[in-house]
Coordinates of C-alpha atoms in Angstrom, one line a residue:
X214 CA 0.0 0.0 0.0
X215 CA 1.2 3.3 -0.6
X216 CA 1.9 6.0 1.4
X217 CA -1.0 8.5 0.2
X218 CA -3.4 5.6 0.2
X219 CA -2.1 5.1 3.7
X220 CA -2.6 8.6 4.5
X221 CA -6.5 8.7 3.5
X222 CA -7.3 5.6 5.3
X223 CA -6.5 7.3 8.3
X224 CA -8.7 10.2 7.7
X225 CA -11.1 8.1 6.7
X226 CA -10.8 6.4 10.4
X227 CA -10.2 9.4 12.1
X228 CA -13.9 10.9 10.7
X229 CA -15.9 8.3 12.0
X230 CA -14.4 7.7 14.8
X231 CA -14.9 11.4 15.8
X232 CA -17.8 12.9 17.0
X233 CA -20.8 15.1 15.1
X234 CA -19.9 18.4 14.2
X235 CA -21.8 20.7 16.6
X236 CA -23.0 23.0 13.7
X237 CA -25.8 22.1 11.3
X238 CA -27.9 23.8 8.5
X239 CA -30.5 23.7 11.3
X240 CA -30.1 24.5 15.3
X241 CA -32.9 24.9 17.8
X242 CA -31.2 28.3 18.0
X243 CA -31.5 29.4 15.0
X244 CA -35.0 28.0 14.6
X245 CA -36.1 29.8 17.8
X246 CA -34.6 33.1 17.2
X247 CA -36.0 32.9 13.3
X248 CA -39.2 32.5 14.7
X249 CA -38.8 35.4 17.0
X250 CA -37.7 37.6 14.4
X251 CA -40.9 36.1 12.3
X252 CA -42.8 37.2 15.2
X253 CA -41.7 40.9 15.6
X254 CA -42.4 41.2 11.9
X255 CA -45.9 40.1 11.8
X256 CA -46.8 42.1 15.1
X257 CA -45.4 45.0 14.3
X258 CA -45.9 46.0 10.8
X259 CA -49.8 45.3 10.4
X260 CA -52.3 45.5 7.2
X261 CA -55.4 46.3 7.6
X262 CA -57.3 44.6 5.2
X263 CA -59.4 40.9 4.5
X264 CA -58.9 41.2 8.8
X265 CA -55.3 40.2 8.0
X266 CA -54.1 42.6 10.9
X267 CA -56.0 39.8 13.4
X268 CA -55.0 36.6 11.3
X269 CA -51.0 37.6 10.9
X270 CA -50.7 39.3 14.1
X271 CA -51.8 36.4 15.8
X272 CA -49.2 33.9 14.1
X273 CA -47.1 36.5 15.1
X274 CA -47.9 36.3 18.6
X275 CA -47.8 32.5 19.0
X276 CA -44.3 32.2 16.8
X277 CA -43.1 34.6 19.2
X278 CA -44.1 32.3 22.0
X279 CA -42.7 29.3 20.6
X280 CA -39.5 31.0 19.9
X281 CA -38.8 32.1 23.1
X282 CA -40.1 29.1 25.1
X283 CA -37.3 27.5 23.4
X284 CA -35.0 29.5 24.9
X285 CA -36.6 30.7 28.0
X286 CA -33.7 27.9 29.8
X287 CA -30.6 30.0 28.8
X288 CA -30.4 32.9 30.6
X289 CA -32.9 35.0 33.1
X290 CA -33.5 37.5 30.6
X291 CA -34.8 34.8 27.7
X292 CA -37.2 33.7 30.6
X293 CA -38.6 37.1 31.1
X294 CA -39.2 37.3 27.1
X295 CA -41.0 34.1 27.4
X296 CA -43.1 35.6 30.2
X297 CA -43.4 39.0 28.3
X298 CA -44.2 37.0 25.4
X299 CA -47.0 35.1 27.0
X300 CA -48.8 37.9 28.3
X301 CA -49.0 40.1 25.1
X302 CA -50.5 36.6 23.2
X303 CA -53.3 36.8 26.4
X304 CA -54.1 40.4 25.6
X305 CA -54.2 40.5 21.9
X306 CA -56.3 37.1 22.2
X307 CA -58.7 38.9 25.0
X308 CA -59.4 42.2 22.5
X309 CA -60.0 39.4 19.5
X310 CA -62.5 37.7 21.4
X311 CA -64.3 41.2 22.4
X312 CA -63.9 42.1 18.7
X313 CA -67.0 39.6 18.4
X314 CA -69.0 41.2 20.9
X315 CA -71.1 44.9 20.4
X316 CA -69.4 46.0 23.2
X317 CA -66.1 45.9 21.1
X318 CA -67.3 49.8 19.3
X319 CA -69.4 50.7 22.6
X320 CA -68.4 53.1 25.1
X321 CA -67.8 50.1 27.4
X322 CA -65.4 48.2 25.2
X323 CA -63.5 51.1 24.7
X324 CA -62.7 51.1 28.8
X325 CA -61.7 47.5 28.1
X326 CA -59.8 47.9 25.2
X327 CA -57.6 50.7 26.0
X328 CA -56.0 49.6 29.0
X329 CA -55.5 46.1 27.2
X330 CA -53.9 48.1 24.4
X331 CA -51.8 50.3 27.1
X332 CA -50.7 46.9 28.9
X333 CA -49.6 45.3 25.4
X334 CA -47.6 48.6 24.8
X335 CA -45.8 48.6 28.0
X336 CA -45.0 45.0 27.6
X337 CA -43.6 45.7 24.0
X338 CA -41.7 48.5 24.7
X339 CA -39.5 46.2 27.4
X340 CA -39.0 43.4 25.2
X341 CA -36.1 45.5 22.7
X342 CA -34.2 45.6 26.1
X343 CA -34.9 42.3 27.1
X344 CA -33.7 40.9 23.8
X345 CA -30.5 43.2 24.7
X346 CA -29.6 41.4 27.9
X347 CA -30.8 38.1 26.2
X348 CA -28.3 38.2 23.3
X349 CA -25.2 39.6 25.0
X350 CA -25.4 37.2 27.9
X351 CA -25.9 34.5 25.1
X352 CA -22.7 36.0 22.8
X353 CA -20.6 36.0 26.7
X354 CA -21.1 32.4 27.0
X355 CA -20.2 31.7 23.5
X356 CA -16.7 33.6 24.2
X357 CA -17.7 36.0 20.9
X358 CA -18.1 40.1 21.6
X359 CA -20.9 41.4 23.1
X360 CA -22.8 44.0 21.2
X361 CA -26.2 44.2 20.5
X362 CA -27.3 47.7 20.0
X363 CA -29.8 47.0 17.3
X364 CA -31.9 45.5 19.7
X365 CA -31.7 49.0 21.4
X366 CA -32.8 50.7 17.8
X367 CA -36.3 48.5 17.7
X368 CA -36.6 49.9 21.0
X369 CA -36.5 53.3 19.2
X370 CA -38.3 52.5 16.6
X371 CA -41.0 51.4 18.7
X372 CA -41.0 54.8 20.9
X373 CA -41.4 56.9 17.7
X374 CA -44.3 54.9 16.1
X375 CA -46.2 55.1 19.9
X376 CA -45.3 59.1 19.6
X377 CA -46.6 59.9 16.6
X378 CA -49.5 57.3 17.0
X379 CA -50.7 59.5 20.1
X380 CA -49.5 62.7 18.4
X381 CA -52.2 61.4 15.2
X382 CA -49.4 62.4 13.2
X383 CA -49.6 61.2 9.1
X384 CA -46.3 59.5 8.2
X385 CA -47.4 59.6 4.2
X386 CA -46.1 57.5 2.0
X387 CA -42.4 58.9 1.7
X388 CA -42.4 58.5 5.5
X389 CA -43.9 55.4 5.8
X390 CA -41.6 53.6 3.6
X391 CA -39.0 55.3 5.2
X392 CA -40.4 53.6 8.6
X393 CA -40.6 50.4 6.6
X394 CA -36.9 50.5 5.7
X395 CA -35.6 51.4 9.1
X396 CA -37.4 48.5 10.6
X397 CA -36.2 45.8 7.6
X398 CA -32.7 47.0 8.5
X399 CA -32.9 46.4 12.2
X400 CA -34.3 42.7 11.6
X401 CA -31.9 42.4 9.4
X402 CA -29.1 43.4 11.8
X403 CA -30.8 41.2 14.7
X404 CA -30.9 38.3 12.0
X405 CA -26.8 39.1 11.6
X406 CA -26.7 38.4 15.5
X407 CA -27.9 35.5 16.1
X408 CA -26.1 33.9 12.5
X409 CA -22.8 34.9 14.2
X410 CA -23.5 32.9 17.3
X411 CA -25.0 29.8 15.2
X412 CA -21.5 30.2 12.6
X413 CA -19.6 30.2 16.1
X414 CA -20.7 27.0 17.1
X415 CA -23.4 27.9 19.6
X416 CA -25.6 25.1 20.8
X417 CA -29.5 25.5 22.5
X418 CA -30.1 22.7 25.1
X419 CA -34.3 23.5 24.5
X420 CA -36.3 22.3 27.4
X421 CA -38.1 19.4 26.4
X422 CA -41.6 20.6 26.9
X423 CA -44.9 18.4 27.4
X424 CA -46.7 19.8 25.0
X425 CA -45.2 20.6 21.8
X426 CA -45.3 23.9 19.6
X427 CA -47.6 22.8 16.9
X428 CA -50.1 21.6 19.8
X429 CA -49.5 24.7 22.3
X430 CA -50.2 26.5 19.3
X431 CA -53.4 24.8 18.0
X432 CA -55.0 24.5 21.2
X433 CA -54.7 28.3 21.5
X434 CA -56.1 29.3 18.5
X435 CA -59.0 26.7 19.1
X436 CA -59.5 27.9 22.5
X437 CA -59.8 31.7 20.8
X438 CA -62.1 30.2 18.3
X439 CA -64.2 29.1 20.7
X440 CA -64.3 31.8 23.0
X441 CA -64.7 34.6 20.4
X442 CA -68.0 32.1 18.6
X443 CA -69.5 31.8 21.8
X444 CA -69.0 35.7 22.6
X445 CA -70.7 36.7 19.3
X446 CA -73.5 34.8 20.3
X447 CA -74.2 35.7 23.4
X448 CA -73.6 39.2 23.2
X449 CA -74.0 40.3 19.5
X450 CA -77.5 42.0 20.6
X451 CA -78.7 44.2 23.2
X452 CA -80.9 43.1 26.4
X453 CA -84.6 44.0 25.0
X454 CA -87.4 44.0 27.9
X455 CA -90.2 42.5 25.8
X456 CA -93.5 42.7 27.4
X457 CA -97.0 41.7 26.5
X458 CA -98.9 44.2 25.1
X459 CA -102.2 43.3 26.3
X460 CA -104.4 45.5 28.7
X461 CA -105.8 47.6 26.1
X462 CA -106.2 51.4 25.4
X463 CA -107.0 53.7 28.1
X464 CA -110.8 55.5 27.3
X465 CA -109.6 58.7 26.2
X466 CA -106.9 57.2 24.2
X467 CA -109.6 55.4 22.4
X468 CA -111.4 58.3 21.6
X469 CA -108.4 60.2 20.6
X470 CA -107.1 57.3 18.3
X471 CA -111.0 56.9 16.6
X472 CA -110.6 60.5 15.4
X473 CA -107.4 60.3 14.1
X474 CA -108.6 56.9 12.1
X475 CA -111.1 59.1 11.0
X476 CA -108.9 61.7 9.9
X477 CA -107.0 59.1 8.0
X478 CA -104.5 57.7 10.1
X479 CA -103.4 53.9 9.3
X480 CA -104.8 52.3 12.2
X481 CA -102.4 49.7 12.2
X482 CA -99.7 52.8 13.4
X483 CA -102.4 53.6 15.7
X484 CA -102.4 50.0 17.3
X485 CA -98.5 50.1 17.5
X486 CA -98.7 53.3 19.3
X487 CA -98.5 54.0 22.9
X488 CA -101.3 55.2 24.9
X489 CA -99.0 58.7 25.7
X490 CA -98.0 59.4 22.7
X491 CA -101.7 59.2 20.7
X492 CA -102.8 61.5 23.3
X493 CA -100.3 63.7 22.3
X494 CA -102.3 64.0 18.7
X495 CA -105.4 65.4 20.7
X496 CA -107.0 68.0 18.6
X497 CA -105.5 67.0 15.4
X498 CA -107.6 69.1 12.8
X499 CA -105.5 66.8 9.4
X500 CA -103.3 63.9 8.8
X501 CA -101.2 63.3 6.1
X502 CA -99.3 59.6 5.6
X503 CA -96.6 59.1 2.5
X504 CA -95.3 55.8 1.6
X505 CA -91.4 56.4 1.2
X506 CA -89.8 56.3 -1.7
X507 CA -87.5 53.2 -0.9
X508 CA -91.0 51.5 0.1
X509 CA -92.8 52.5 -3.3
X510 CA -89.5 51.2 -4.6
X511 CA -89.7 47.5 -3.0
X512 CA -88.2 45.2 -5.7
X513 CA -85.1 47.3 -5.8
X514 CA -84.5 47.7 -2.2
X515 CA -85.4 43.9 -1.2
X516 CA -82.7 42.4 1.0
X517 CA -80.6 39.0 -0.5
X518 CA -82.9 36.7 1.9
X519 CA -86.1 38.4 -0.2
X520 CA -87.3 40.4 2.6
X521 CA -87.9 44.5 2.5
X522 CA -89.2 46.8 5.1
X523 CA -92.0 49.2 4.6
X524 CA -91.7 53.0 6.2
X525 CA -94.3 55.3 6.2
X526 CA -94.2 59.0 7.3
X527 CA -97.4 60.3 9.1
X528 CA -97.8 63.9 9.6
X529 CA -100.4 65.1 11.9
X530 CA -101.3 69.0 11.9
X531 CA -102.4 70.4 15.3
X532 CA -103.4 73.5 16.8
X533 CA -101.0 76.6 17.1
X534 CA -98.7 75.4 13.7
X535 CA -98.2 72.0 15.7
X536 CA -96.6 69.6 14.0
X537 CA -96.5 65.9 15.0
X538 CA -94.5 63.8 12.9
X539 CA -94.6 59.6 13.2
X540 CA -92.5 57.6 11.0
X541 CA -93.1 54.0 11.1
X542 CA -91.7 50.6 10.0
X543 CA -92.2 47.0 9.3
X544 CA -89.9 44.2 8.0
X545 CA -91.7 41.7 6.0
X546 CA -91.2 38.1 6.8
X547 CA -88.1 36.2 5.6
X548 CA -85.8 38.8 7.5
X549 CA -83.2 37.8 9.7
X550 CA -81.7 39.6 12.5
X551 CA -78.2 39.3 13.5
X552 CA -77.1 41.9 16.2
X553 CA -77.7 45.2 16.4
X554 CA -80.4 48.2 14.9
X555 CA -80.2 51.6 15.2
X556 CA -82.3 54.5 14.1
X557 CA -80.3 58.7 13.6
X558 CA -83.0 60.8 12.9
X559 CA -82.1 64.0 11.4
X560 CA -85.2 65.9 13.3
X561 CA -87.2 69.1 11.4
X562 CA -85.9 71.3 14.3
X563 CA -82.3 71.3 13.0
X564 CA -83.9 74.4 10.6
X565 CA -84.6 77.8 12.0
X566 CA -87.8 77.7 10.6
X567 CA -89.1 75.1 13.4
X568 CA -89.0 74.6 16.6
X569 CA -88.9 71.7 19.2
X570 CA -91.9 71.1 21.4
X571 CA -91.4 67.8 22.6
X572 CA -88.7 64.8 22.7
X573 CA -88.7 61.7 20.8
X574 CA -90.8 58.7 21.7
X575 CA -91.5 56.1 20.3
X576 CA -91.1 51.7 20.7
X577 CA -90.7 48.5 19.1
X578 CA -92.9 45.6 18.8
X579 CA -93.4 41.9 17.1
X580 CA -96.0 39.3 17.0
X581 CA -95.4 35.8 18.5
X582 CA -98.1 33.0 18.6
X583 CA -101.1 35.2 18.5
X584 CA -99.4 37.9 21.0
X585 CA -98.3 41.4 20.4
X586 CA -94.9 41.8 22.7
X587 CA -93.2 45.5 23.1
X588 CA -90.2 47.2 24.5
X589 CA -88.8 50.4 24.7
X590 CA -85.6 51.7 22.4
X591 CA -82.5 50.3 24.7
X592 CA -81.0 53.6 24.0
X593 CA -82.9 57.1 23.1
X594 CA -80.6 59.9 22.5
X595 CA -80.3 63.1 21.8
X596 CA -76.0 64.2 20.5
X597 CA -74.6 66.4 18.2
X598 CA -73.5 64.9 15.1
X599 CA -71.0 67.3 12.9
X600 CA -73.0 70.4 14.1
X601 CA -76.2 69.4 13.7
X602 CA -78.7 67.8 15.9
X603 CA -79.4 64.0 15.9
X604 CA -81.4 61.7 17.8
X605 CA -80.4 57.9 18.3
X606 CA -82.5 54.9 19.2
X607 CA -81.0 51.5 19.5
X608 CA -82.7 48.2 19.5
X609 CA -82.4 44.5 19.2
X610 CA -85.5 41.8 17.1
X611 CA -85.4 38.7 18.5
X612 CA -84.7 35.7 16.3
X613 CA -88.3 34.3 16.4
X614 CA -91.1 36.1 15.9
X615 CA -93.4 37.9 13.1
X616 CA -93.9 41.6 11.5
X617 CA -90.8 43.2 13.7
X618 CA -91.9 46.5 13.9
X619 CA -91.4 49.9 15.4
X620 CA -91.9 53.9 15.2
X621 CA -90.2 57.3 16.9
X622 CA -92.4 60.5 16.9
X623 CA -91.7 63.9 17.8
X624 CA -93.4 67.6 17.6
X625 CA -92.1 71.1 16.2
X626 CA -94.0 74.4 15.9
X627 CA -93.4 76.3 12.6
X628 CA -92.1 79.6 13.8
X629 CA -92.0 80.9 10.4
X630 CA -94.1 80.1 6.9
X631 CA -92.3 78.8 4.1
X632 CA -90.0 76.9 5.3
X633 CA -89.2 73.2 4.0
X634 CA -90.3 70.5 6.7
X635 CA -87.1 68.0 6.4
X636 CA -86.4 64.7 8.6
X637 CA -84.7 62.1 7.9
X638 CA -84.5 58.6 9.6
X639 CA -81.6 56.8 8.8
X640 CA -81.8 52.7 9.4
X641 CA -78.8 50.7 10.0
X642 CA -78.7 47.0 10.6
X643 CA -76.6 44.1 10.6
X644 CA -77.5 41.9 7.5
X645 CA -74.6 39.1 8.3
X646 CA -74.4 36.6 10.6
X647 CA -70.6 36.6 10.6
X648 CA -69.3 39.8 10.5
X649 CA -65.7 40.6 12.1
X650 CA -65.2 42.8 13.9
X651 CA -68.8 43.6 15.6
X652 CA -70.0 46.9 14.5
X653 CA -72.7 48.2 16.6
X654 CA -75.0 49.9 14.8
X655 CA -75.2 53.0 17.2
X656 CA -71.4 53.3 16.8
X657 CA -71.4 52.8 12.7
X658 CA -74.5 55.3 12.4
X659 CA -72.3 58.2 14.7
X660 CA -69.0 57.5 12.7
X661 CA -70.9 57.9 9.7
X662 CA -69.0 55.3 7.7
X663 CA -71.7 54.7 4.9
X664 CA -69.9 51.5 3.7
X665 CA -70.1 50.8 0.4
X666 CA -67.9 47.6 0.2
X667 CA -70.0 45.7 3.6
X668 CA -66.7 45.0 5.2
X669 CA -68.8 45.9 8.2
X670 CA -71.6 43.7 7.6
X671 CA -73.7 46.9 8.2
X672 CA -76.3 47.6 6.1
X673 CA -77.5 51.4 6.0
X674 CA -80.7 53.2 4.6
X675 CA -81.8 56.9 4.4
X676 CA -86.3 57.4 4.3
X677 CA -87.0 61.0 4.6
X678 CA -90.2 63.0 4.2
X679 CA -89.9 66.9 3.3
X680 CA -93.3 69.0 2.3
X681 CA -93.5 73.6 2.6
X682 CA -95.1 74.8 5.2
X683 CA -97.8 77.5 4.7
X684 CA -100.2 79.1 7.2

């Protein structure tokens, strides 16, 4: 034998009698801190549209927390991340399952929401420094330099999007990509960090956990699931007080609510009407009812499940240039209700030329099994909206139940002939069954969306009536 054939043999004998090498395409470190960086990515630049902002931020969150579980055994300040990292997964997952509630846009899920929001912030804000700590006690042990200051700059990064978040500062687009690029070139750094440790031969000793990543992660998003489906049903409508009618019209009602039937009043208003508000019509001397245009217009406003809702206007003229106004609808059958309905009602009174006598009344009704049930509006409001004076009334239809119905009415005195009598009722419902996140109908009709694209599953309609006045 040769000497060079000699000579490879004992390489040959030498390599497999060694050990492994340590390094491999693939670490756990290297697959935990790539799945960290995969994490800050996904919660931290967000797009808002097709609800990806939920559905990527929350891979996000639960790649960040199988990431740092990984390495929550190295050093004190991995553990803390892991913590850190649990608790902002808890938060965002609390605010998605409110997100299918009405409370979500409501006054009250505001006061939820914002410390939840606050609480996520302050976590994120101390997880840059954490991941400081993390890496340089990490790059000590591996006998390498320690530096880590682009940790530092996310930190920075995050502290002037939070500024000019609260400042409602615009970044445009020139600024916004310039945000983009800053943020690319910190992962990018923090993706150079932990490469040098992997290339230096660093080796993760991972916990073995009980549960593994794909499961932990899995069982989250069912539990989320399940949480945020049984949140939308339960509280996707408001708390009605339904009542049986019954008990029948006082005797001066009754004779109050003959003589407007005789002056041409639909008498099935009259029998939705309460007792209060037909004596309020005492002395009417004319009545005038349109049909609105929407409702003459049936075939082209019908719904997808075939069902339409008729609104008719009734104006009642009273003594001393009293005018009592009563606008009224009724959903055929075949209509299904979701959530939430709300009424804005752009009153006559917002023009000099009339003033306000009286607030608005009015209730909802349906028929079940031969009964008549009603309830009051869960909310009646009167709030400024963009200058001008509005009245809200909320309400909720049961699932069961026949010819959902309702009416508001309310009373000006024309200070001054001439002028054009002009209210507006605008309707908004939700027409979805699934519709993420909840809008409440109240909320959606004072932010004056008008959606055009039903992203909101919110379906809005404008009846009006507007006539001169002359006297």
């Amino acid at each position: 034998m040769s000497e060079t054939d000699r000579r490879f043999d004992e390489l040959v004998e030498d390599a497999v009698a060694g050990p492994p090498p340590a390094h491999t395409d693939v670490t756990p470190w290297r697959r935990a801190m790539a799945r960290v960086l995969t994490g800050l990515c996904l919660t931290s630049v967000t797009l808002n549209f097709f609800n990806l902002n939920y559905i990527l931020a929350a891979v996000g969150h639960l790649m960040m927390l199988c990431g740092f579980r990984a390495l929550r055994g190295e050093n004190r300040a991995f553990g803390a991340l892991f913590v850190s990292a649990l608790l902002r997964a808890g938060l965002f997952f609390a605010g998605v399952v409110l997100g299918a509630t009405r409370f979500y846009y409501a006054e009250a899920g505001q006061g939820v929401l914002l410390p939840l929001s606050a609480a996520s912030w302050v976590i994120q804000l101390a997880q840059p420094p954490l991941l400081w700590a993390a890496v340089r006690a990490v790059q000590a042990k591996a006998g390498i330099p320690k530096h880590a200051a682009s940790a530092l700059w996310l930190l920075v990064w995050y502290c002037l999007i939070l500024v000019l978040g609260l400042a409602g500062a615009g970044l445009g687009w020139i600024g916004g990509i310039g945000f983009l690029a800053a943020f690319a070139a910190i992962i990018c750094s923090l993706r150079r960090l932990y490469s040098a440790l992997d290339e230096a031969g660093y080796a993760v000793r991972p916990l073995t956990p009980r549960v593994s990543d794909l499961a932990l992660s899995l069982g989250i998003l069912a539990a989320a699931a399940a949480l945020t489906l049984c949140a939308g049903l339960v509280f996707a409508k408001y708390p009605m007080d339904w009542q049986p009618l019954g008990g029948g019209r006082g005797e001066e009602a009754r004779a109050v609510a003959a003589s407007l039937a005789e002056l041409g009043f639909p008498e099935d208003i009259l029998a939705d009407m309460s007792d209060e508000d037909i004596l309020a019509c005492e002395g009417a001397y004319e009545v005038y009812t349109e049909l609105d245009y929407l409702s003459e217009r049936r075939g082209e406003s019908d719904r997808g499940d075939g069902a339409s809702k008729t609104v008719r206007h009734v104006v009642v003229y009273l003594p001393g240039n009293e005018i009592r106004l009563v606008q009224h609808f009724v959903w055929d059958e075949g209509a299904h209700f979701y959530g939430t309905e709300a009424l804005q009602l752009w009153p006559a009174w917002k023009f000099d030329g009339f003033r306000r006598l009286s607030g608005t009344t009015g209730r909802v009704l349906y028929d079940r099994g031969g009964e008549t049930l009603a309830a009051g509006y869960f909310l009646m409001s009167e709030e400024d909206y963009r200058g001008n004076p509005a009245v809200y009334a909320a309400f909720s239809f049961p699932n069961s139940g026949e010819r959902r119905r309702g009416y508001v009415t309310y009373a000006v005195e024309s200070v001054e002939p001439g002028w054009l009598f002009d209210s507006c009722m605008n309707y908004a419902r939700r027409e979805r069954p699934f519709a993420y996140p909840c809008y409440d109908a109240v909320y959606y009709l004072r932010s004056g969306m008008w959606d055009i694209t039903g992203a909101t599953g919110i379906e809005e309609e404008q009846h009006a009536v507007q006539f001169r006045v002359w006297w």
